[in-house]
PDB file of C-alpha atoms in Angstrom:
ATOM      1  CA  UNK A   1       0.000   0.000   0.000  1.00 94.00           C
ATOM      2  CA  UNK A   2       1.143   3.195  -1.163  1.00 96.00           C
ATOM      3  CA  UNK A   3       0.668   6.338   1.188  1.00 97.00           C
ATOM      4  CA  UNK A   4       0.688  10.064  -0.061  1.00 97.00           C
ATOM      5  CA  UNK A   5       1.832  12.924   2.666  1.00 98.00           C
ATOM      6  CA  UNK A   6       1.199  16.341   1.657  1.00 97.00           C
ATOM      7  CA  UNK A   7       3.552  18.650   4.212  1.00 97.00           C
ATOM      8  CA  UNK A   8       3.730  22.541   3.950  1.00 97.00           C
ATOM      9  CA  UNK A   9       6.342  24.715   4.707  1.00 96.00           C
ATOM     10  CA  UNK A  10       4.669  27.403   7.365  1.00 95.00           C
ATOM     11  CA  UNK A  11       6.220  29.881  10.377  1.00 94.00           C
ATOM     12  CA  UNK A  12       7.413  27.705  13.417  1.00 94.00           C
ATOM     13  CA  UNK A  13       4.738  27.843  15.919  1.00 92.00           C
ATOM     14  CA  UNK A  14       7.086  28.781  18.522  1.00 93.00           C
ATOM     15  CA  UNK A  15       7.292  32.570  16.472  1.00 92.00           C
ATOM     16  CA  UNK A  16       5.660  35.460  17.333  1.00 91.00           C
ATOM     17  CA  UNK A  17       4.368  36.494  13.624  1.00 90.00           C
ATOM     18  CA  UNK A  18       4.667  40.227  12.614  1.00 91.00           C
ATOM     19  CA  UNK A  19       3.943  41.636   9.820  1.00 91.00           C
ATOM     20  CA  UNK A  20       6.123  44.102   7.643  1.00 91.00           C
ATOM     21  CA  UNK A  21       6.147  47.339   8.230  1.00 89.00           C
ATOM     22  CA  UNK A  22       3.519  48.397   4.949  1.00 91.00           C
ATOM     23  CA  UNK A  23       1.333  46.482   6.133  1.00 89.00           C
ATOM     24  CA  UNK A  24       1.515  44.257   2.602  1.00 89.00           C
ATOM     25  CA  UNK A  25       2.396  40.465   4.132  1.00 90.00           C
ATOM     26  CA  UNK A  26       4.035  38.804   7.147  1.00 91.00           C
ATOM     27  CA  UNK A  27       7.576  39.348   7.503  1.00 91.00           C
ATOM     28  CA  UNK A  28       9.419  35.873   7.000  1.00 89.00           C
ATOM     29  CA  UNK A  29      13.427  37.566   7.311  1.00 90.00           C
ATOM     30  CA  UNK A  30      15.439  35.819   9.414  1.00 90.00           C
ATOM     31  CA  UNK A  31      12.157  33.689  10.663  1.00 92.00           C
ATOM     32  CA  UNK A  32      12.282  29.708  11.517  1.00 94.00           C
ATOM     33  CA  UNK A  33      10.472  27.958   8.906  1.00 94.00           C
ATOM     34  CA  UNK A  34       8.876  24.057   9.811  1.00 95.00           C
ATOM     35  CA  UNK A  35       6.819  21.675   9.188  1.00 96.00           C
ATOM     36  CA  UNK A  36       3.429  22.400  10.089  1.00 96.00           C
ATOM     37  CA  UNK A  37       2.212  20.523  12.746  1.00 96.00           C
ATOM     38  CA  UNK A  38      -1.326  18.981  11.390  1.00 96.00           C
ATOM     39  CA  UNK A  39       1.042  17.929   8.762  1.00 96.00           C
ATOM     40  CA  UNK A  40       3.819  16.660  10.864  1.00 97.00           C
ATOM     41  CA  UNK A  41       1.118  13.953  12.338  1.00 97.00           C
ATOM     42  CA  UNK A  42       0.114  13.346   9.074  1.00 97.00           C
ATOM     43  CA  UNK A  43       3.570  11.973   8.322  1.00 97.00           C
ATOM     44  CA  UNK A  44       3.684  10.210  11.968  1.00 97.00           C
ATOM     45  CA  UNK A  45       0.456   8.242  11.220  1.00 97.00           C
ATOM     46  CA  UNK A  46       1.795   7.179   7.658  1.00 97.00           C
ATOM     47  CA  UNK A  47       5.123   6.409   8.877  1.00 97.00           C
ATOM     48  CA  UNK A  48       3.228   3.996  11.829  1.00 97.00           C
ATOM     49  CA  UNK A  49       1.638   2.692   9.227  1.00 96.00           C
ATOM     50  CA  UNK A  50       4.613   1.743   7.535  1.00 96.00           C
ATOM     51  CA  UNK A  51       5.888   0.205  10.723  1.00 96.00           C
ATOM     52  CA  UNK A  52       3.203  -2.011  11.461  1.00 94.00           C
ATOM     53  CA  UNK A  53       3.355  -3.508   7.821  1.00 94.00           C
ATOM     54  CA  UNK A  54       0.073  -1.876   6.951  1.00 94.00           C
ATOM     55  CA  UNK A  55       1.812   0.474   4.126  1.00 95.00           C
ATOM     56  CA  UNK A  56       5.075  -0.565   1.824  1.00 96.00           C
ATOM     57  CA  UNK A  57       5.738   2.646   0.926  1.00 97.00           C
ATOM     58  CA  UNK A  58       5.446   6.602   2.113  1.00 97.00           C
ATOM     59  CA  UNK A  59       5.578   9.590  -0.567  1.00 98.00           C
ATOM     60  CA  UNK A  60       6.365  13.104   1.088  1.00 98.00           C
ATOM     61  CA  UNK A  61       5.262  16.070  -1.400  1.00 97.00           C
ATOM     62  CA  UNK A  62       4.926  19.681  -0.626  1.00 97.00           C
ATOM     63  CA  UNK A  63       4.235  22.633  -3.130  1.00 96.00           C
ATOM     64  CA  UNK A  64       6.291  25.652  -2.977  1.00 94.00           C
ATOM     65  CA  UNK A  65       9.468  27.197  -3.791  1.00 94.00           C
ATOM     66  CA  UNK A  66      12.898  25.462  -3.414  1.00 95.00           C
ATOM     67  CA  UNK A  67      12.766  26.238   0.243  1.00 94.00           C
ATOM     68  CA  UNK A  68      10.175  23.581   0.629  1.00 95.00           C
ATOM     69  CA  UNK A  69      12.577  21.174  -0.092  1.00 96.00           C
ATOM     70  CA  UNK A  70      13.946  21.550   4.154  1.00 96.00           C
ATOM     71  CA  UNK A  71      10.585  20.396   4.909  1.00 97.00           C
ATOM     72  CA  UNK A  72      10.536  17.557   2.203  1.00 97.00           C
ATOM     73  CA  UNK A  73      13.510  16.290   3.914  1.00 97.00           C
ATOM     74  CA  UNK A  74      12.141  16.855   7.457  1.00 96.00           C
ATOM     75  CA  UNK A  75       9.759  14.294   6.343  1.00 97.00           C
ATOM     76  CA  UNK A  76      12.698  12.090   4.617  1.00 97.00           C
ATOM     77  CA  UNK A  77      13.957  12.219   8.085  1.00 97.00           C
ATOM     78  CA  UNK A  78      10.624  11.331  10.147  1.00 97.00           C
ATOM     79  CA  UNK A  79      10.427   7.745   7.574  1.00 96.00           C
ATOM     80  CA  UNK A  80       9.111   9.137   4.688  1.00 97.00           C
ATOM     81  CA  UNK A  81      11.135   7.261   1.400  1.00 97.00           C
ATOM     82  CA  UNK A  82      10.872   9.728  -1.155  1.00 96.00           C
ATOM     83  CA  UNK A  83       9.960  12.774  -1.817  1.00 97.00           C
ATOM     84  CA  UNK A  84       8.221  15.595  -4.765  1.00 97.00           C
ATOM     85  CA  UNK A  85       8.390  19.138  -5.183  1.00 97.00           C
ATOM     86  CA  UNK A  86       5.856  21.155  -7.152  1.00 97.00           C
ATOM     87  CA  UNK A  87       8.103  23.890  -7.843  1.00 96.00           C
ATOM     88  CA  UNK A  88       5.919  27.056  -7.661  1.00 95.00           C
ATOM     89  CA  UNK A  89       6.561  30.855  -6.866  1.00 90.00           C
ATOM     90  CA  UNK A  90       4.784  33.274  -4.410  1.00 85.00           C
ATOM     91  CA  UNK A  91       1.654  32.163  -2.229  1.00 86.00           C
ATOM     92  CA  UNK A  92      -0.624  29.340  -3.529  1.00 91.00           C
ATOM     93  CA  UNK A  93      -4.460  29.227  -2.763  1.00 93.00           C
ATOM     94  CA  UNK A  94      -6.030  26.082  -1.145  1.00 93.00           C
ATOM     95  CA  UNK A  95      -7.796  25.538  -4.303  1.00 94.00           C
ATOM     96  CA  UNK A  96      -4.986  25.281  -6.589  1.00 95.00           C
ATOM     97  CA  UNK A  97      -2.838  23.250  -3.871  1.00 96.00           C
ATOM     98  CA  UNK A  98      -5.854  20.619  -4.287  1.00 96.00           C
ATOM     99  CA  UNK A  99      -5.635  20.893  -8.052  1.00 96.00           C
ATOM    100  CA  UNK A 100      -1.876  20.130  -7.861  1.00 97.00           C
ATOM    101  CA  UNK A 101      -2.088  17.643  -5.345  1.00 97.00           C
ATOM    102  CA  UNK A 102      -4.543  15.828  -7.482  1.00 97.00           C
ATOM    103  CA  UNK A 103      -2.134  15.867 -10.342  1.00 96.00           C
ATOM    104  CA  UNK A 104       0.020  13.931  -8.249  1.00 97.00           C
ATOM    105  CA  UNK A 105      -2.588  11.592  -6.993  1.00 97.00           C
ATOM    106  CA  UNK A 106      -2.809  10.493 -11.036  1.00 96.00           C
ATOM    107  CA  UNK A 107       0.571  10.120 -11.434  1.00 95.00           C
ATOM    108  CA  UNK A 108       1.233   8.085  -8.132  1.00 96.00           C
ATOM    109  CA  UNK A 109      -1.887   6.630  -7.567  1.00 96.00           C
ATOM    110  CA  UNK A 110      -1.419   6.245  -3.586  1.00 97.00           C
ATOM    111  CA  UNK A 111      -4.081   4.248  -1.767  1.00 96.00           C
ATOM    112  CA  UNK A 112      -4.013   6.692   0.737  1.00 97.00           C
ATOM    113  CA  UNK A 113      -3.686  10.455   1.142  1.00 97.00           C
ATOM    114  CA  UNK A 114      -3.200  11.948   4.910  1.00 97.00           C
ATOM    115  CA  UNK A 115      -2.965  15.736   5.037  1.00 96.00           C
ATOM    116  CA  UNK A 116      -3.147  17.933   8.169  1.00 95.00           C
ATOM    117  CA  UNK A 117      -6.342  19.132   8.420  1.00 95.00           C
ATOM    118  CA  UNK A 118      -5.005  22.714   8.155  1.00 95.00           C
ATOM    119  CA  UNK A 119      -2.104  25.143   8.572  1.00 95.00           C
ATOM    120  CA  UNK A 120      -1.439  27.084  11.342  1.00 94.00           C
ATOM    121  CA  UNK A 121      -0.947  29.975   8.952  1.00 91.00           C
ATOM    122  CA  UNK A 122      -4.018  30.864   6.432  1.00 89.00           C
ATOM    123  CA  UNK A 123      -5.916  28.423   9.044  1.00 92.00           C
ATOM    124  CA  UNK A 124      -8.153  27.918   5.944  1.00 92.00           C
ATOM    125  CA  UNK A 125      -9.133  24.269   6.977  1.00 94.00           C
ATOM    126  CA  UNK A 126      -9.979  23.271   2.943  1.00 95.00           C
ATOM    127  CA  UNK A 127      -7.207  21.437   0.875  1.00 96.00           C
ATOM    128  CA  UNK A 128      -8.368  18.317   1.961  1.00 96.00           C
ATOM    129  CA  UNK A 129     -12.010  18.477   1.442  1.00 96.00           C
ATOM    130  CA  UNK A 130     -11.105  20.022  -1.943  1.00 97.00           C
ATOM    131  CA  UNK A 131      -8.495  17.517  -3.228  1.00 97.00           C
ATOM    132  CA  UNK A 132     -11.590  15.058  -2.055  1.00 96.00           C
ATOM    133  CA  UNK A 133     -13.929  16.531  -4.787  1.00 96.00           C
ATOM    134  CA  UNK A 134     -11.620  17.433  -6.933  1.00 96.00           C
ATOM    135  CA  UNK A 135     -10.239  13.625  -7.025  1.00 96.00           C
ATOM    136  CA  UNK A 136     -13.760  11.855  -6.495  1.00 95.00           C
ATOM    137  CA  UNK A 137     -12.388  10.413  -3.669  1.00 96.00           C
ATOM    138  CA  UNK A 138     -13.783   9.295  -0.316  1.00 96.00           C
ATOM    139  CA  UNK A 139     -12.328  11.291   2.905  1.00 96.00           C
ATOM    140  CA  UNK A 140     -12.489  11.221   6.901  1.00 95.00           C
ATOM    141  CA  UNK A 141     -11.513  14.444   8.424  1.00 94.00           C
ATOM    142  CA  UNK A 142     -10.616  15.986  11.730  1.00 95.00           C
ATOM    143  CA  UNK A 143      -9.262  12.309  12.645  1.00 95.00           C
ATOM    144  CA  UNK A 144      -8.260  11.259  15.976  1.00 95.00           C
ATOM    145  CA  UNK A 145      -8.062   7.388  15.115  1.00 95.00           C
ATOM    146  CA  UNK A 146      -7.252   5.319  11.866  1.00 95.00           C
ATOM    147  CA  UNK A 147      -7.494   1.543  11.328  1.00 94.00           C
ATOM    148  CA  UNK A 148      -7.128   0.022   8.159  1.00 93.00           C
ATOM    149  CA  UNK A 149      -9.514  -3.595   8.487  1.00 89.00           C
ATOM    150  CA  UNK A 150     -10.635  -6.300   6.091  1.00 86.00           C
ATOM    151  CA  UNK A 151      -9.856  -3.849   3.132  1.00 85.00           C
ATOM    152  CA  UNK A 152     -11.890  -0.958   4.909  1.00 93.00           C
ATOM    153  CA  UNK A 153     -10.322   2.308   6.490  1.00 95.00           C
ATOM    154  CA  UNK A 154     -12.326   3.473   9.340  1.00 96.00           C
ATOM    155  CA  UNK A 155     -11.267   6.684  10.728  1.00 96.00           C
ATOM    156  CA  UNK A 156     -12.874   8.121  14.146  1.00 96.00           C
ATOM    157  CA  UNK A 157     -13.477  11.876  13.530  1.00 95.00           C
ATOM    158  CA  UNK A 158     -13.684  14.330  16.237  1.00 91.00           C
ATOM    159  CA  UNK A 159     -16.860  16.313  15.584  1.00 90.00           C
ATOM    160  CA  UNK A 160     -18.864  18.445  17.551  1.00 89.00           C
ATOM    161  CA  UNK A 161     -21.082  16.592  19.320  1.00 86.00           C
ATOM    162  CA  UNK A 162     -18.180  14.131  20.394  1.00 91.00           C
ATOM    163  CA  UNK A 163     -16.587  11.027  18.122  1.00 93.00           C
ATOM    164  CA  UNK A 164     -17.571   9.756  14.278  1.00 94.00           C
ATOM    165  CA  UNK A 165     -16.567   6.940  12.840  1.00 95.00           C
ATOM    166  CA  UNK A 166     -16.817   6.101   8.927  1.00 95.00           C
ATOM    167  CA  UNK A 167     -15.879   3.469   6.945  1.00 96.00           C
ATOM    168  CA  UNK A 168     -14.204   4.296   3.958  1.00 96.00           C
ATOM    169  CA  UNK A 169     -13.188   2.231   0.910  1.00 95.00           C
ATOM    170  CA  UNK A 170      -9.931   2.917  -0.677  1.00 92.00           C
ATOM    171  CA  UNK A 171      -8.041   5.035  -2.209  1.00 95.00           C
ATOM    172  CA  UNK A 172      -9.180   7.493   0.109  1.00 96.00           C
ATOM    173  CA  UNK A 173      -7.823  11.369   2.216  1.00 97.00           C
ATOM    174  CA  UNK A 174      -7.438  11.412   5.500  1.00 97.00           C
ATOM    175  CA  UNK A 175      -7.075  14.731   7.622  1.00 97.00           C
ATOM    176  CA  UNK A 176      -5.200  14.810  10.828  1.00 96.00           C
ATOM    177  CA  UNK A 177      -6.407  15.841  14.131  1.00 94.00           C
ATOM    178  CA  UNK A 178      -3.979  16.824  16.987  1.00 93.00           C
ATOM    179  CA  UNK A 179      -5.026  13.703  18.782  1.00 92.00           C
ATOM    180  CA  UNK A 180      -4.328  10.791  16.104  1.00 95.00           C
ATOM    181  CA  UNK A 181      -0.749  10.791  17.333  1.00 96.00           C
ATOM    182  CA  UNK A 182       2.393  12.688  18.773  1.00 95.00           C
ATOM    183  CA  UNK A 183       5.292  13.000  15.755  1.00 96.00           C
ATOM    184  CA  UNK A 184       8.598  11.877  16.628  1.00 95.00           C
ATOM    185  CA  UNK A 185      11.870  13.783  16.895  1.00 94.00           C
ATOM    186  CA  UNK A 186      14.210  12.506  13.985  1.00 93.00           C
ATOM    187  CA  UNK A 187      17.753  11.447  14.531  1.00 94.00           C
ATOM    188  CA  UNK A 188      20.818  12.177  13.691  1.00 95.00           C
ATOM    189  CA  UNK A 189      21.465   9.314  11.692  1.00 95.00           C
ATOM    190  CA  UNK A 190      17.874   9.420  10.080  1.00 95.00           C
ATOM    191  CA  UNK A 191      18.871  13.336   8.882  1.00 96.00           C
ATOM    192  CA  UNK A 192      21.910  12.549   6.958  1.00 96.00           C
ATOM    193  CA  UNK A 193      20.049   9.265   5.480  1.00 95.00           C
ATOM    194  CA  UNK A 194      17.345  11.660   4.479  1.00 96.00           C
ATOM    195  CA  UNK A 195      19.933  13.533   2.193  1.00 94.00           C
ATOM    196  CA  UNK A 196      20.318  10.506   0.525  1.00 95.00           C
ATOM    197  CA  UNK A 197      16.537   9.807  -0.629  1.00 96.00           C
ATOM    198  CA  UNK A 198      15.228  10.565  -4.107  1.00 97.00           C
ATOM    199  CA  UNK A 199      13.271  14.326  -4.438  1.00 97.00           C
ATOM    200  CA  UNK A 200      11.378  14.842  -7.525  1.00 96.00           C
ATOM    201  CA  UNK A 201      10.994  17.854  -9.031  1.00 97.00           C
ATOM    202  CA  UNK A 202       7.932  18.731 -10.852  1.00 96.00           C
ATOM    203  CA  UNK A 203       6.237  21.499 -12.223  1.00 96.00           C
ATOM    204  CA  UNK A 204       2.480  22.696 -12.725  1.00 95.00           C
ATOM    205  CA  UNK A 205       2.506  22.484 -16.336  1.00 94.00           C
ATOM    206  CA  UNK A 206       3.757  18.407 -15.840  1.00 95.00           C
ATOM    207  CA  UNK A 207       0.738  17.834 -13.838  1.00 95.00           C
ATOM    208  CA  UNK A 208      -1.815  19.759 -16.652  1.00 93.00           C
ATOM    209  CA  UNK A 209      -2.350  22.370 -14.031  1.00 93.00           C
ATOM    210  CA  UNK A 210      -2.705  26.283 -14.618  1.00 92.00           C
ATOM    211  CA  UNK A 211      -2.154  28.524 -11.418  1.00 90.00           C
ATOM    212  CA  UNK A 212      -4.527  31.391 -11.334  1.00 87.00           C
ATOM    213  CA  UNK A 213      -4.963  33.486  -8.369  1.00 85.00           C
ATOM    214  CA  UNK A 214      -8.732  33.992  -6.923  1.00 86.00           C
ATOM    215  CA  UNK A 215      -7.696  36.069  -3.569  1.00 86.00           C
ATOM    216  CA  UNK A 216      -6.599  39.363  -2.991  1.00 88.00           C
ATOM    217  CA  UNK A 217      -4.233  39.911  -0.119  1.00 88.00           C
ATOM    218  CA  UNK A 218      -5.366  43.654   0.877  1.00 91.00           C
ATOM    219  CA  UNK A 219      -3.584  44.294   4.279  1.00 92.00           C
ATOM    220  CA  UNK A 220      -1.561  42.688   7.097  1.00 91.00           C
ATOM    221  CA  UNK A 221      -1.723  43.786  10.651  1.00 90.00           C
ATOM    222  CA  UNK A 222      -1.240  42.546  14.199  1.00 88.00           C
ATOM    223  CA  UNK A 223      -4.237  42.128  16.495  1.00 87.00           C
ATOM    224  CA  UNK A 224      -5.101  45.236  18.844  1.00 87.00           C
ATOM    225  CA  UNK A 225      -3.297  44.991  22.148  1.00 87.00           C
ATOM    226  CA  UNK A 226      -5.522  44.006  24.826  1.00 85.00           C
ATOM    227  CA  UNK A 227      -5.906  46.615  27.720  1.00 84.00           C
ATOM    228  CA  UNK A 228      -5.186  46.047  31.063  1.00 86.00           C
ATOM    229  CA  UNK A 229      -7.547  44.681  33.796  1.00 86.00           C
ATOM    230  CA  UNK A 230      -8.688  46.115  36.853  1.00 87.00           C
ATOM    231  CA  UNK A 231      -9.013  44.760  40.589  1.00 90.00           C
ATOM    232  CA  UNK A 232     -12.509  45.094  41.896  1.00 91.00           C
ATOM    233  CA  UNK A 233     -13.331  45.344  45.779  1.00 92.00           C
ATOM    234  CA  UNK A 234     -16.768  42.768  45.837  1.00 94.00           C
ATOM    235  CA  UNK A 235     -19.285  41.007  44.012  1.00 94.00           C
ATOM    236  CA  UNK A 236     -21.566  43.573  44.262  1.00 93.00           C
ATOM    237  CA  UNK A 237     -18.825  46.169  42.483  1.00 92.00           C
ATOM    238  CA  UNK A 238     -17.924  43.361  39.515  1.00 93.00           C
ATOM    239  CA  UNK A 239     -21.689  42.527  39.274  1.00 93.00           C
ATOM    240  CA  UNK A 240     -22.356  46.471  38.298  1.00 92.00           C
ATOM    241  CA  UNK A 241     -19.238  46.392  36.276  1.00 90.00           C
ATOM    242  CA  UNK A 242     -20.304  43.558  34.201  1.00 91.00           C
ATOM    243  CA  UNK A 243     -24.039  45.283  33.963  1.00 92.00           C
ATOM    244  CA  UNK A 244     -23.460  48.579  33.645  1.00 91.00           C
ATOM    245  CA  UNK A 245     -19.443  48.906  31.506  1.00 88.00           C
ATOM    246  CA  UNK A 246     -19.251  45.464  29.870  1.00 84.00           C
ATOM    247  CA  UNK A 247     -23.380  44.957  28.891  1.00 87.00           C
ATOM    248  CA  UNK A 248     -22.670  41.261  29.585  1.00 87.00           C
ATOM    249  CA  UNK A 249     -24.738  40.323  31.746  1.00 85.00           C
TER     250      UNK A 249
END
């Protein structure tokens, strides 16, 4: 069984984002760049599944510039045995991600595709269900649990009235949850092997694909800074606070 891991190149969680100076994007100089995190489980779960004897064989691909190609071998790294870049330039829209990953879904024809249900940056929470449509593909999302049984994949989906769990024939997407699984560090030795596995190079025009922009970015800026609080005396003087400043209650 072949599994597909879409990974994305985003601003390490651990950075406190600003944005330039014009106001026209988020300033990336000098920033950490990683993995993002839905998509670092993503690569977890398909490199468990690898381990257990489930799947023979783990493709890492991420869509961006040559930068992308640290993250591609993050994922090396983690267990993943080769990797593909769609070479592209500026910002890409969820929309034509999905278009590009679908190209790749032809050309590989994985029985499984695990993406992180979003990224941490444009938070947009859609490349999966779009690649689904796009692809005609079955897909569990927002999973905290994935067994592969009898030819089945059932995946446990954390929705809002508690836990889901669908059945799915394959090939089919899954999209990671922050429960599913906690990703590994990778090793020393695993990083230098890493250097050592195949990346492919594509471009949009190999997979038939056209990038057109839909979005307008109009303006960047950080949220308003929160004032400070105040100390109250009793109940009584919070209780008129809350009634009379905040019109909460």
């Amino acid at each position: 069984m072949k599994v597909l891991v879409a990974v994305k190149r985003v601003v390490d969680y651990n950075v406190k984002v600003r944005a330039k100076a014009d106001g026209s994007d988020v300033d990336l100089n000098n920033v950490k760049m990683s993995i993002n995190p839905f998509c670092e489980i993503a690569v977890e779960e398909a490199v468990r599944l690898k381990e257990a004897g489930t799947a023979t064989e783990v493709v890492a691909v991420s869509v961006g510039d040559k930068s992308c190609q640290e993250q591609i071998r993050t994922a090396l790294a983690l267990g993943a045995d080769r990797g593909i870049q769609v070479e592209t330039e500026g910002s890409v829209e969820p929309l034509e991600i999905a278009k590009l990953l679908k190209g790749i879904v032809e050309r590989e024809s994985p029985d499984l595709v695990i993406l992180g249900k979003q990224s941490i940056d444009g938070d947009n929470n859609q490349t999966g269900q779009m690649l689904g449509a796009l692809a005609g593909m079955p897909q569990g999302t927002f999973a905290s649990e994935v067994k592969i049984e009898d030819g089945k994949l059932n995946v446990t989906r954390e929705v809002d009235g508690g836990l889901q769990t669908v059945s799915l024939n394959m090939p089919a997407i899954v999209t990671t949850d922050l429960r599913l699984n906690e990703p590994r560090y990778a090793s020393l030795p695993n990083i230098m092997k890493a250097k050592k596995k195949p990346l492919d190079v594509v471009s949009p025009a190999d997979l038939g694909v056209d990038l057109a922009s839909h979005l307008t970015l109009l303006k960047v800026e950080p949220p308003p800074e929160r004032s400070a609080g105040i100390k109250v005396e009793s109940v009584d003087e919070l209780i008129d606070k809350l009634k009379n400043e905040a019109k909460v209650i």
